[in-house]
XYZ file of C-alpha atoms in Angstrom:
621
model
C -25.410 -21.344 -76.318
C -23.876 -18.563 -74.480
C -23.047 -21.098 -71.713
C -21.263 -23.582 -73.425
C -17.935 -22.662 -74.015
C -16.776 -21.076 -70.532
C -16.100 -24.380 -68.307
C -14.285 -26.516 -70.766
C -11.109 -24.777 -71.534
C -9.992 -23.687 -67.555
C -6.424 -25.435 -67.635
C -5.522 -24.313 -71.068
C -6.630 -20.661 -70.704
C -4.544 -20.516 -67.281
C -1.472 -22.004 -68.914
C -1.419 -20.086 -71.775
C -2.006 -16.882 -69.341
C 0.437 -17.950 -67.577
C 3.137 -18.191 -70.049
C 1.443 -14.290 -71.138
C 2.042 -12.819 -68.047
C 5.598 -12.984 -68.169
C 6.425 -10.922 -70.632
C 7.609 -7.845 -68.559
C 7.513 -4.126 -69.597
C 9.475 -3.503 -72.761
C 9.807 -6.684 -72.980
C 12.805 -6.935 -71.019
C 13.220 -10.548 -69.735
C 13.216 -10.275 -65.992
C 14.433 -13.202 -63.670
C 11.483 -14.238 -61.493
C 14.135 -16.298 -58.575
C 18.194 -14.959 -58.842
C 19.079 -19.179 -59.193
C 17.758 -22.124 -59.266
C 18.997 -25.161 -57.757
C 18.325 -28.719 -58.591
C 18.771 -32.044 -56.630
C 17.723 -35.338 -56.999
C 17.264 -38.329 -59.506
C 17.353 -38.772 -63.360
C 13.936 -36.845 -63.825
C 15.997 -33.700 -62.836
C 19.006 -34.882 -63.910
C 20.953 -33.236 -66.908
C 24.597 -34.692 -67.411
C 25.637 -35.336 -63.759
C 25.928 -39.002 -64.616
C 27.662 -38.442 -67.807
C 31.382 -39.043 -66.526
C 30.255 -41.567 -64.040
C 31.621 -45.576 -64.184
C 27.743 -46.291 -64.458
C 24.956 -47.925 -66.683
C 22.736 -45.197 -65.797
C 23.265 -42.137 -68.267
C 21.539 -40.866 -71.156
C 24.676 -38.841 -73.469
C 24.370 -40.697 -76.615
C 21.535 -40.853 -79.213
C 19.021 -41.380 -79.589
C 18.492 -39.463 -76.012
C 18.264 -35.456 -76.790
C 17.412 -35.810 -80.686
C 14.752 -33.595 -80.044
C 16.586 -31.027 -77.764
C 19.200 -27.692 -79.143
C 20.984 -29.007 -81.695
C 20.065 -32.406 -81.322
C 22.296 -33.061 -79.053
C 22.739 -35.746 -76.228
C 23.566 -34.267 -73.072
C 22.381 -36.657 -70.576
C 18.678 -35.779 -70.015
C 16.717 -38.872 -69.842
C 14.354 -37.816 -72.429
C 13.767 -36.975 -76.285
C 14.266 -33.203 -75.374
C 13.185 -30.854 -72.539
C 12.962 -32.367 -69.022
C 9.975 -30.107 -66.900
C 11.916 -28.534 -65.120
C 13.680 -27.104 -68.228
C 10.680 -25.775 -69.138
C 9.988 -24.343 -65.882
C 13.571 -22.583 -65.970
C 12.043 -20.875 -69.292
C 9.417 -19.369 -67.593
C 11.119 -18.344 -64.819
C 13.808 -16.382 -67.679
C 17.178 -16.992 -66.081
C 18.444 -17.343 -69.631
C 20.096 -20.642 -69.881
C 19.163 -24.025 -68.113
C 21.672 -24.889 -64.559
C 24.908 -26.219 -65.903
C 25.254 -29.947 -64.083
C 27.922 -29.735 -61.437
C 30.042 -32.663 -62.913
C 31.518 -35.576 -61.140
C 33.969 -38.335 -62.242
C 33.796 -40.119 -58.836
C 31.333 -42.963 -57.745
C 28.709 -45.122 -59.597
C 25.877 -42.205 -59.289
C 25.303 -39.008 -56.868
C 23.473 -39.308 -53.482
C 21.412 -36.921 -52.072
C 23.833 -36.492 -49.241
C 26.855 -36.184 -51.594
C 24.491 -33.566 -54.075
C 24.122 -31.836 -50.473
C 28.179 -31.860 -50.053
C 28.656 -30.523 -53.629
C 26.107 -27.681 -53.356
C 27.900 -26.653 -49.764
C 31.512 -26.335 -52.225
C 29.150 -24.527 -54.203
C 27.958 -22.247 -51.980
C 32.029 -21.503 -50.476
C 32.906 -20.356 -54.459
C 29.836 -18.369 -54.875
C 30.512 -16.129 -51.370
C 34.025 -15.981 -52.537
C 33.133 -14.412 -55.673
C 30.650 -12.322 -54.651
C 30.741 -11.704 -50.684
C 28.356 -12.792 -47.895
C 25.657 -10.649 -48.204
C 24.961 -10.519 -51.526
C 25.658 -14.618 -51.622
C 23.075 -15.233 -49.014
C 20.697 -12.814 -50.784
C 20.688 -15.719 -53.662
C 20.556 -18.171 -51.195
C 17.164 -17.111 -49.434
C 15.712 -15.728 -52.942
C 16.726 -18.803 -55.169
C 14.120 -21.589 -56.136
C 15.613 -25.192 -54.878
C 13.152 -28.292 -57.040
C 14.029 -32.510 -55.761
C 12.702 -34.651 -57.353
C 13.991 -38.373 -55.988
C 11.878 -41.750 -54.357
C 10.787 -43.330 -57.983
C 14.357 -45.171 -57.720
C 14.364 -46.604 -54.020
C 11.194 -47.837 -54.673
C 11.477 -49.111 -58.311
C 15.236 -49.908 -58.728
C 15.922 -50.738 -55.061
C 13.053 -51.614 -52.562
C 11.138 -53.982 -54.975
C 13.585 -55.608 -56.563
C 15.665 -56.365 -53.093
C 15.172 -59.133 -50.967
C 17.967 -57.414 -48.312
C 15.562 -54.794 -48.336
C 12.251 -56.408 -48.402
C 13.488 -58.819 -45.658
C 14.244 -55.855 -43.603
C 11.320 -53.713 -44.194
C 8.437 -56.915 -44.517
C 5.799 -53.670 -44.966
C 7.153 -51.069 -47.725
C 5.399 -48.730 -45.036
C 8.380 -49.253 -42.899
C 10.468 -48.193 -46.090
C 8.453 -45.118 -46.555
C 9.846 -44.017 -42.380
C 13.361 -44.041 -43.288
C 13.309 -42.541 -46.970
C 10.767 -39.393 -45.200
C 13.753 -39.439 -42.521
C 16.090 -39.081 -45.489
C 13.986 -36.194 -47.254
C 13.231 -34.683 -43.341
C 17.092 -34.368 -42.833
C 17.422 -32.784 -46.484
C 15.164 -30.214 -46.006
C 16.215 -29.132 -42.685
C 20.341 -28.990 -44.063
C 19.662 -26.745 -46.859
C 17.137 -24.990 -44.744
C 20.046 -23.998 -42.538
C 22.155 -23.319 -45.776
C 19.697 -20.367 -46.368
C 17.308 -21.637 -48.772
C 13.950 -20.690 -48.146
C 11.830 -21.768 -51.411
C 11.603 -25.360 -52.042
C 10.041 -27.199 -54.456
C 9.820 -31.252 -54.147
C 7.996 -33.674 -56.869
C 5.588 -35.913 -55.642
C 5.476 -39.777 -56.630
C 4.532 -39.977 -60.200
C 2.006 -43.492 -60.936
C 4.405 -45.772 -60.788
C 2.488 -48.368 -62.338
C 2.147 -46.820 -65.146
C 5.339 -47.006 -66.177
C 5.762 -48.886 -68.928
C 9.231 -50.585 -67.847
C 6.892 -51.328 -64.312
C 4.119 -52.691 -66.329
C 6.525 -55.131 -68.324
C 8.512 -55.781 -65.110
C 5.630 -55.875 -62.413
C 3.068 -56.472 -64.526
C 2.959 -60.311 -64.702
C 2.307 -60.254 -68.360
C -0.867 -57.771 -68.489
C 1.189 -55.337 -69.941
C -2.025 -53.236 -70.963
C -2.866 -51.556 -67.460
C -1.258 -50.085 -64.428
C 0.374 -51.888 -61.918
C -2.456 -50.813 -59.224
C -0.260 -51.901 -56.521
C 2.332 -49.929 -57.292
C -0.043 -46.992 -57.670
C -1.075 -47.393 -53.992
C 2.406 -47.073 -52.637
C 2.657 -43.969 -54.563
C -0.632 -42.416 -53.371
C 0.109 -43.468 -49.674
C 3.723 -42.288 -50.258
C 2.838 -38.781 -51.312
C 0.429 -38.484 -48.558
C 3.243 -38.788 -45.853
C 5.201 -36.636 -47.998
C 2.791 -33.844 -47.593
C 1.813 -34.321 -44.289
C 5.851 -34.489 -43.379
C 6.085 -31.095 -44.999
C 3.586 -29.788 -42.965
C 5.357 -30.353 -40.306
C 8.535 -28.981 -41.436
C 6.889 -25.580 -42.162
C 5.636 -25.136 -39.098
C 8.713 -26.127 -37.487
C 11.525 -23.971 -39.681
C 11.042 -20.148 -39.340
C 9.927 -19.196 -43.266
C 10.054 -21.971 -44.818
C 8.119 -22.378 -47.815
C 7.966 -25.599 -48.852
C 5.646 -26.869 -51.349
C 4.658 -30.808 -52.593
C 4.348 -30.415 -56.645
C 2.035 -32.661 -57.832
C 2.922 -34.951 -60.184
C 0.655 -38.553 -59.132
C -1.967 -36.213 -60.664
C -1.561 -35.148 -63.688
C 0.204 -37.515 -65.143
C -2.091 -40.530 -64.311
C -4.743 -38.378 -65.863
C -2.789 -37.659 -68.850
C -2.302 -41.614 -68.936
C -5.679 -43.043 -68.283
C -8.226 -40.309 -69.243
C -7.187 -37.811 -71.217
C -4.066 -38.965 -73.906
C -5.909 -38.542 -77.007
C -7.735 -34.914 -75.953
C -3.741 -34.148 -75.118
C -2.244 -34.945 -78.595
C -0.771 -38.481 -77.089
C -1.572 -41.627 -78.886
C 0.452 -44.159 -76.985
C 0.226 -44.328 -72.976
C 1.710 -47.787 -72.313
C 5.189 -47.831 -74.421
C 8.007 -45.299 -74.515
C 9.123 -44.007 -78.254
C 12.550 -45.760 -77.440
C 13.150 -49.308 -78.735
C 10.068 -51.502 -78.254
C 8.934 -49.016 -75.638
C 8.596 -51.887 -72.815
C 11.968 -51.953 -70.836
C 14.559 -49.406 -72.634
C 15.934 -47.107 -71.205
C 19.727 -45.835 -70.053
C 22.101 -47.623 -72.250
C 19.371 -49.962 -73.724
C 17.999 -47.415 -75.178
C 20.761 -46.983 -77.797
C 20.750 -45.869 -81.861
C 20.572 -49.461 -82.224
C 17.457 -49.842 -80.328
C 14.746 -51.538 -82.945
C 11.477 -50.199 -83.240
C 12.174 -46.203 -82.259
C 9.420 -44.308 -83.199
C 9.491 -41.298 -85.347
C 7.910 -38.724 -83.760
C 8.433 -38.947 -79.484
C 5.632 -36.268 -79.490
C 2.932 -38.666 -79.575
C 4.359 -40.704 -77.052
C 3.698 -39.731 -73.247
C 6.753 -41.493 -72.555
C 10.103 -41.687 -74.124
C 12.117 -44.173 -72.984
C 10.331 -47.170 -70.637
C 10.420 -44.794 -67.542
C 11.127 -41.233 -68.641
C 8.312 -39.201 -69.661
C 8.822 -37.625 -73.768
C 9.334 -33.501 -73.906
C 5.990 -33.327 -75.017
C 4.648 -34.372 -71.989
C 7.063 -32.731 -69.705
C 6.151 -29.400 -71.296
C 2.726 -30.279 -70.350
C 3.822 -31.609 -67.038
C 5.811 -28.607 -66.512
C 2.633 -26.601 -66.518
C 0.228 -28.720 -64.484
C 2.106 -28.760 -61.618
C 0.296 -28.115 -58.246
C -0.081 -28.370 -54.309
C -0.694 -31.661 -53.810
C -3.537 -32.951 -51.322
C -3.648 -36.233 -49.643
C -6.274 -38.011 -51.220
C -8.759 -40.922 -50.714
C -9.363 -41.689 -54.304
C -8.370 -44.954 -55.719
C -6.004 -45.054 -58.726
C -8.697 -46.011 -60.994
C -10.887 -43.146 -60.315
C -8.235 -40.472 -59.880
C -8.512 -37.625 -62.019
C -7.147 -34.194 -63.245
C -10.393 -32.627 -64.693
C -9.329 -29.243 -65.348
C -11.273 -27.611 -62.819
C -8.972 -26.477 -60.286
C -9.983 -26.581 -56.727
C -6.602 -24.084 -55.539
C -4.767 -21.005 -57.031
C -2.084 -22.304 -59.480
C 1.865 -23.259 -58.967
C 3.055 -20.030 -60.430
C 2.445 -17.773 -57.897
C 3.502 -19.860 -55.224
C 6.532 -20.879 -56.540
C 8.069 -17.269 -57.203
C 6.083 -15.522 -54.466
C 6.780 -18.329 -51.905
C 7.349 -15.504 -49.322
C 3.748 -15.678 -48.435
C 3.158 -11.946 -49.471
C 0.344 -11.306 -51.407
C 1.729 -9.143 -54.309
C 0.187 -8.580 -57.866
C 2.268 -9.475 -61.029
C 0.107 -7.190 -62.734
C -1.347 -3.728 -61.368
C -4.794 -4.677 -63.224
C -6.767 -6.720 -65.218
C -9.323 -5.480 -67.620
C -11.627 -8.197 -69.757
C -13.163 -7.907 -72.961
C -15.914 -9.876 -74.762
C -18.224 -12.705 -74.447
C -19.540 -15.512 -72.517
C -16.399 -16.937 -71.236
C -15.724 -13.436 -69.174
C -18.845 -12.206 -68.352
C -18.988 -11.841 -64.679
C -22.832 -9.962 -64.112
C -22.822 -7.401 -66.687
C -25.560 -8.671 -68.390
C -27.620 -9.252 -65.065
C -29.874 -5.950 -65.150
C -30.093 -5.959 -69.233
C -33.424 -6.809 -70.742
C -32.345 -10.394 -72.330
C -32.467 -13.510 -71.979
C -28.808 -14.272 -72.037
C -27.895 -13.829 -68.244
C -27.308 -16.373 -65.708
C -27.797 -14.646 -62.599
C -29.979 -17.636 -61.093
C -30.069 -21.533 -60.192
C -27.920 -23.640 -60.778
C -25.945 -21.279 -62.057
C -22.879 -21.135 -59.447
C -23.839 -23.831 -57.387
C -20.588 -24.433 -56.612
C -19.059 -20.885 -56.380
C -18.687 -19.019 -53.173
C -21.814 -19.143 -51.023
C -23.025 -20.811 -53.867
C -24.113 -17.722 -55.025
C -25.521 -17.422 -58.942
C -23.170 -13.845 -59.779
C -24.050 -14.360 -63.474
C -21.300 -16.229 -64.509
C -21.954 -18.668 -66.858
C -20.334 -21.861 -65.523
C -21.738 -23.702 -62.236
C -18.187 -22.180 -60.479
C -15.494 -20.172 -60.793
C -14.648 -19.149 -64.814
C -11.322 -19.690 -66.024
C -10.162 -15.540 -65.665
C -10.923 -16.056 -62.286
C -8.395 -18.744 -61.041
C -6.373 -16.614 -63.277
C -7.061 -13.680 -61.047
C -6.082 -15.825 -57.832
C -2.859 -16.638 -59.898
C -1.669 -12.574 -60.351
C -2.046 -11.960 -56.009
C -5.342 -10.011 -56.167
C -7.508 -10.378 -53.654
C -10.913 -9.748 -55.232
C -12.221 -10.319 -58.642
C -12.753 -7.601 -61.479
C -16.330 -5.952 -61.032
C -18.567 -6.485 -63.664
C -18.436 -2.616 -65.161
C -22.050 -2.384 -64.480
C -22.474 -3.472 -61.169
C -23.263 -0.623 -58.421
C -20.662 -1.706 -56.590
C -17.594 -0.872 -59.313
C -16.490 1.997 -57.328
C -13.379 4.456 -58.557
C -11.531 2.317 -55.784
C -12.251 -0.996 -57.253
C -11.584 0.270 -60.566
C -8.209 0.606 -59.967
C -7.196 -2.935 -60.100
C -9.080 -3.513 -62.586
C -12.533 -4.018 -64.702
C -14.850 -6.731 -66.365
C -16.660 -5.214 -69.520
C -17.845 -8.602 -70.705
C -21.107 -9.331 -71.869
C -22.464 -12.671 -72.896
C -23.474 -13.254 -76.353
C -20.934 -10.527 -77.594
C -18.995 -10.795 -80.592
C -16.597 -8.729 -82.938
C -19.598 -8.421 -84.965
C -21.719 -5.644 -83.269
C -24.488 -6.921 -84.648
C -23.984 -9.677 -82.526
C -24.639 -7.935 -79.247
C -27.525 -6.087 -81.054
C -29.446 -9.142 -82.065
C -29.325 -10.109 -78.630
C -29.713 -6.849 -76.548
C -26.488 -7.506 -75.099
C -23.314 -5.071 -74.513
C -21.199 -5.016 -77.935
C -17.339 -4.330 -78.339
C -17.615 -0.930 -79.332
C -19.731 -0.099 -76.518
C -17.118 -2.215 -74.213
C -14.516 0.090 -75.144
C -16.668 2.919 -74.735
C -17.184 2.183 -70.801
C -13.528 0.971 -70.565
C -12.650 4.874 -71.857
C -15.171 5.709 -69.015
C -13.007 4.081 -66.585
C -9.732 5.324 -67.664
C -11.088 9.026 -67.238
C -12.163 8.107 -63.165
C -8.876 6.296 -63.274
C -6.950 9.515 -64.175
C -9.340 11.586 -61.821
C -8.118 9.375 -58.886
C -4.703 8.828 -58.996
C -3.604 11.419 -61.423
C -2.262 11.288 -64.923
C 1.252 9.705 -64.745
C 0.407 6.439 -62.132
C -2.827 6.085 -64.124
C -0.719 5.280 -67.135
C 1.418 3.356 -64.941
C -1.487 1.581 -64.728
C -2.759 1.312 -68.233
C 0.920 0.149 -69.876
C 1.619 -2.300 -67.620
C -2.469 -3.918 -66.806
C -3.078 -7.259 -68.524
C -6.231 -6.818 -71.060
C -7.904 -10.144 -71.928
C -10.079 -10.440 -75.380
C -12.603 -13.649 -75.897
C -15.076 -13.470 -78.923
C -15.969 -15.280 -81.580
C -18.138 -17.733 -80.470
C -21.280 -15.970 -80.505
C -20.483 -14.185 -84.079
C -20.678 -18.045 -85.337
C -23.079 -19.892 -83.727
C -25.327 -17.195 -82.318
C -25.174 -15.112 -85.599
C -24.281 -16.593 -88.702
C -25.243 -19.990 -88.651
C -28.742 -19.028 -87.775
C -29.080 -16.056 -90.119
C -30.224 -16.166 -93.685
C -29.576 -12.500 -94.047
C -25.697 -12.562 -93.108
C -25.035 -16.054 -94.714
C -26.763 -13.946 -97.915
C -24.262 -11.230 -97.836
C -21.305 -13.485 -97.169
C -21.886 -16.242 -99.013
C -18.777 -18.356 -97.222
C -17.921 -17.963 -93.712
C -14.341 -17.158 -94.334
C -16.150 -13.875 -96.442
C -17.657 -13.291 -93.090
C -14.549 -13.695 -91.123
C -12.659 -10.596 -92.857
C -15.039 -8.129 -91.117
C -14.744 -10.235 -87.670
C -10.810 -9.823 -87.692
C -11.106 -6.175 -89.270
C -12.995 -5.687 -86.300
C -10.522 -7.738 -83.720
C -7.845 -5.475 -85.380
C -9.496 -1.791 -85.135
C -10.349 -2.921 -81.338
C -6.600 -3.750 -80.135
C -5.141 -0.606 -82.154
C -7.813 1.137 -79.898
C -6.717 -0.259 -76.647
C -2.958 0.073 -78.079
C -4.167 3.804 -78.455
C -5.613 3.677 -74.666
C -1.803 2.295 -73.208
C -2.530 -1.078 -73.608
C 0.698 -3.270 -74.018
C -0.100 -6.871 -72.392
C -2.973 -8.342 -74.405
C -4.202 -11.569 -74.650
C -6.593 -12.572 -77.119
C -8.365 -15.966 -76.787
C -9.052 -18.280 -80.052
C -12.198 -20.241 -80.705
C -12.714 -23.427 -79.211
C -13.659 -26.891 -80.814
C -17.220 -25.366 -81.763
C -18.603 -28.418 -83.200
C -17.785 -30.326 -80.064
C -19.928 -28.033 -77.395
C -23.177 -29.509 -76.705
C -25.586 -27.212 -78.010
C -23.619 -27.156 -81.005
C -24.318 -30.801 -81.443
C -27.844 -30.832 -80.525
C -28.149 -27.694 -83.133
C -26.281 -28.273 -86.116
C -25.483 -31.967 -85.545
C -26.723 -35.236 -87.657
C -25.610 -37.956 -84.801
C -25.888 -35.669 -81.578
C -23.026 -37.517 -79.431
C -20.645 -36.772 -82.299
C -18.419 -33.792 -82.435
C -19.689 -31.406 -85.902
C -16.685 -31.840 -87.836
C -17.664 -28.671 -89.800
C -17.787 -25.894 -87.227
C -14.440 -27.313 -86.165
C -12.820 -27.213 -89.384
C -14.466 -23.349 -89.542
C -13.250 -22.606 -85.768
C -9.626 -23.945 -86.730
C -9.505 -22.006 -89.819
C -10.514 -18.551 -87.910
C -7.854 -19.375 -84.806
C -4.919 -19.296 -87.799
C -6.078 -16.265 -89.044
C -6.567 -14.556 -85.837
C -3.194 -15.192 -85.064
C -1.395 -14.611 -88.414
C -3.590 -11.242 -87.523
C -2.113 -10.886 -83.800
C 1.128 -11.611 -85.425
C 1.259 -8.214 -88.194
C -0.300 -6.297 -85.245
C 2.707 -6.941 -83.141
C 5.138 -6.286 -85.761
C 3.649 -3.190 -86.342
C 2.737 -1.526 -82.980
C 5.678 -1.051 -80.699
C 6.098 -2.416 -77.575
C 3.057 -4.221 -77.962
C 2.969 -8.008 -76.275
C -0.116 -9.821 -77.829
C -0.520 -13.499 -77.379
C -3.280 -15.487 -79.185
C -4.400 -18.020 -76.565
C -4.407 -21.150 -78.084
C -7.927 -23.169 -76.686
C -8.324 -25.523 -79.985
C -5.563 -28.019 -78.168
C -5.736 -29.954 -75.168
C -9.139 -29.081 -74.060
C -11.444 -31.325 -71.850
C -14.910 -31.808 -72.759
C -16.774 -33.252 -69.983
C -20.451 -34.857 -70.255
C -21.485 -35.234 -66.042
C -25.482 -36.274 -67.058
């Protein structure tokens, strides 16, 4: 049982974390990048088009009823676009004004390239050189463009198609196009660059209804394979341009990925009930001045929809979107057996998009984990019990395939988070031999499988409880101290990231199986006031200790891990609606908890990590 809940919920735990770790020290907001800049087509776009002679805009309802104020102001989509959500994480404060135009039918890339020049000649004006070219190097430039040649242009040309017979030969001159771009603002000083990948185009559902030939029900596989072959070249073309411009960091974001799996194999697990129809209109063509308030058939609520209008993804999805963005690989796997599992096979986008300088630096001077299962690293390995998972197949698949008593066949979810912060090791298990003062100082794992709040917990299974956690964790703050002195040690302390996850075993290890506790608390939300008690006592504790970042991770969807099933289930390949129900009911408590904790210690950043929503449960046998 210990095992079951550490694989499922990598991507949400990272995300979540994610969002965590940027809440900076007295949570002042600090700007990650000095500016963003933005170029490229109407998945980027937020009013450019608005004062254009053109069909292609989006600043009248029902477009934006979902953003500030409901307003329309030219985002193709319900609300957020992704990269507005990106520009919230990155803190800047307000989303990059569009640089207005009331000349032409739409904005090249060449004439976006022109305007950000004039842009550039103001800002040094204002400022000076050097501090001008200081934003310049530092700022974060995203394009996003190539969905429009191929969908409103190449396949819907005959001038073109006649002179390109092979959309191959189409691909040379567009990679041209995007070569040239990125070597003209390299020379303009930027340094960080961002640029979208393909998304599926045939699974858009204005594609499907146009390309479709009447199966409007699945993905236009053909234009799915231009996609896939046209992101390839993309990333091997910038490749080449990194090794060719002196510190360039240049980076393919992934969007084929993520999106086809949030499509095809995960919508419902997501929150998304329709994949093949935008909210706007009928969903099958809308979009741009089609989709109008007169549109029939608008849905009511966009957030179920992956899309928004027939080629625009909804802000629910582009928040997710937003979030899943990463390197992308060329890849041999066919569009219908591409997929986004949630096991991630590279460090996430966060730390390479705002420390794109290629030095290694921490966000966070430490990381110190807490609890159960999910974060155990070893510390169980040497403890007479039989919850461990120091052998085969245990990490089959981690480094050197080595079993380090992890309970997942890989990496857990804390440690891609690890790769995320800069560090270049993991967090020692507190009791291995090998936790030295020196390794202490970035950090420490006190986790021990089949922990809960309950101490009894532990007890029952002659594993290392909470209190006893914090107990070695004061341990390590006194050789902390003794190393580096008093003041950088609580340097160290106030600005470390702490990391909570129990829960798990205080329900299905504990209560469910014990007469004696189910006695005495007669209802599991009885027996859930001296589990948060305890969750309370422990973070006032680390408060007390100069913790100020601490995330606290809810309860999964216990009735849908498989030993739950087997256990406590009447049809075993059903989810147990019951321990769900009980699991949901704990997560809003916990956080209404985590919520009057925050109010009431100052300076104290506590997020409740959220793992009830968009997890992936994956049967392999």
């Amino acid at each position: 049982m210990a095992s079951t809940s550490v694989c499922y919920t990598q991507i949400v735990l990272i995300i979540m974390m994610i969002i965590f770790i940027m809440l900076q020290k007295n949570c002042v907001k600090t700007q990650l990048v000095p500016a963003v800049f933005i170029f490229g087509d109407s998945i980027v776009d937020v009013g450019n088009n608005n004062n254009l002679p053109t069909l292609v805009k989006a600043n009248f309802p029902p477009y934006g009823r979902d953003f500030a104020n409901h307003r329309s102001t030219g985002r193709f989509s319900n609300g957020k676009l992704a990269i507005d959500y990106l520009v919230d994480t990155l803190q800047l404060g307000s989303y990059p004004q569009a640089y207005l135009s009331t000349h032409g039918l739409a904005i090249s890339l060449s004439k976006q390239l022109e305007y950000y020049d004039e842009y550039q000649s103001r800002v040094v004006g204002m400022i000076g050189q050097a501090n001008a070219s200081s934003i310049f190097s530092n700022a974060l430039y995203i394009i996003s463009a190539g969905t429009s040649d191929l969908i409103q242009n190449y396949y819907i040309s005959p001038i073109l198609q006649a002179t390109y017979p092979n959309i191959h030969q189409y691909f040379n001159t567009l990679l041209r196009n995007y070569e040239q771009f990125i070597e003209n603002l390299h020379s303009m000083g930027a340094r960080r660059i961002g640029v979208a990948s393909l998304a599926p185009l045939g699974c858009l559902p204005g594609a499907i209804t146009i390309f479709g030939f009447g199966n409007n029900n699945y993905c236009v596989d053909r234009l799915n394979y231009d996609a896939m072959y046209f992101n390839t070249r993309l990333n091997s073309t910038s490749q080449i341009l990194k090794n060719r411009l002196s510190n360039l960091n240049l980076l393919v974001l992934d969007i084929y990925q993520p999106l086809y799996n949030l499509i095809v194999n995960n919508p419902i697990q997501n929150g998304f009930y329709e994949t093949r129809k935008g909210c706007c209109g009928l969903g099958t063509i809308e979009t741009a001045s089609l989709c109008n308030s007169l549109a029939i058939g608008t849905c009511s609520n966009a957030s179920h929809h992956i899309f928004w209008d027939a080629f625009h993804p909804s802000d629910a999805a582009n928040n997710l979107l937003s979030s899943y963005m990463t390197i992308a690989a060329p890849t041999k796997t066919t569009p219908s057996h591409l997929s986004f599992d949630g096991h991630i096979s590279s460090p996430s986008h966060l730390r390479r998009l705002w420390l794109m300088n290629g030095v290694q630096s921490q966000i966070v001077p430490a990381v110190f984990l807490f609890g159960d299962s999910v974060l155990d690293v070893g510390n169980n390995n040497n403890l007479a019990t039989v919850v461990k998972a120091n052998f085969p197949p245990y990490g089959q698949d981690f480094k050197n395939h080595t079993p380090t008593g992890r309970f997942c066949n890989g990496k857990l979810a804390i440690d891609f988070l690890v790769d995320t912060l800069g560090f270049d090791s993991y967090p020692l298990p507190y009791q291995n031999t090998k936790a030295t003062d020196r390794n202490l100082i970035k950090g420490a794992n006190f986790a021990s499988g089949s922990s809960g709040y309950d101490d009894s917990t532990a007890n029952l299974y002659g594993t290392i409880s909470l209190t006893k956690q914090l107990e070695n964790y004061g341990e390590v703050q006194k050789r902390i101290i003794g190393m580096v002195g008093k003041e950088n040690a609580s340097s160290i302390f106030s600005g470390g990231l702490y990391v909570i996850s129990a829960g798990t075993s205080d329900i299905l290890q504990n209560y469910h199986i014990s007469p004696t506790l189910q006695n005495t608390y007669s209802s599991i939300d009885k027996y859930f006031v001296p589990l948060l008690k305890s969750f309370t006592q422990f973070v006032e504790k680390l408060y007390s200790m100069g913790a100020r970042k601490i995330g606290v991770t809810s309860l999964p969807p216990l009735g849908c891990l498989p030993g739950s099933m087997t256990i406590f289930g009447l049809v075993s390949d059903q989810c147990v609606e019951k321990l769900n129900f009980e699991a949901n009911s704990f997560n809003k408590r916990l956080n209404s908890t985590s919520q009057a904790l925050k109010k009431r210690l100052s300076g104290l950043n506590l997020l409740d990590l959220k793992r009830q929503r968009r997890v992936v449960v994956e049967q392999d046998w």
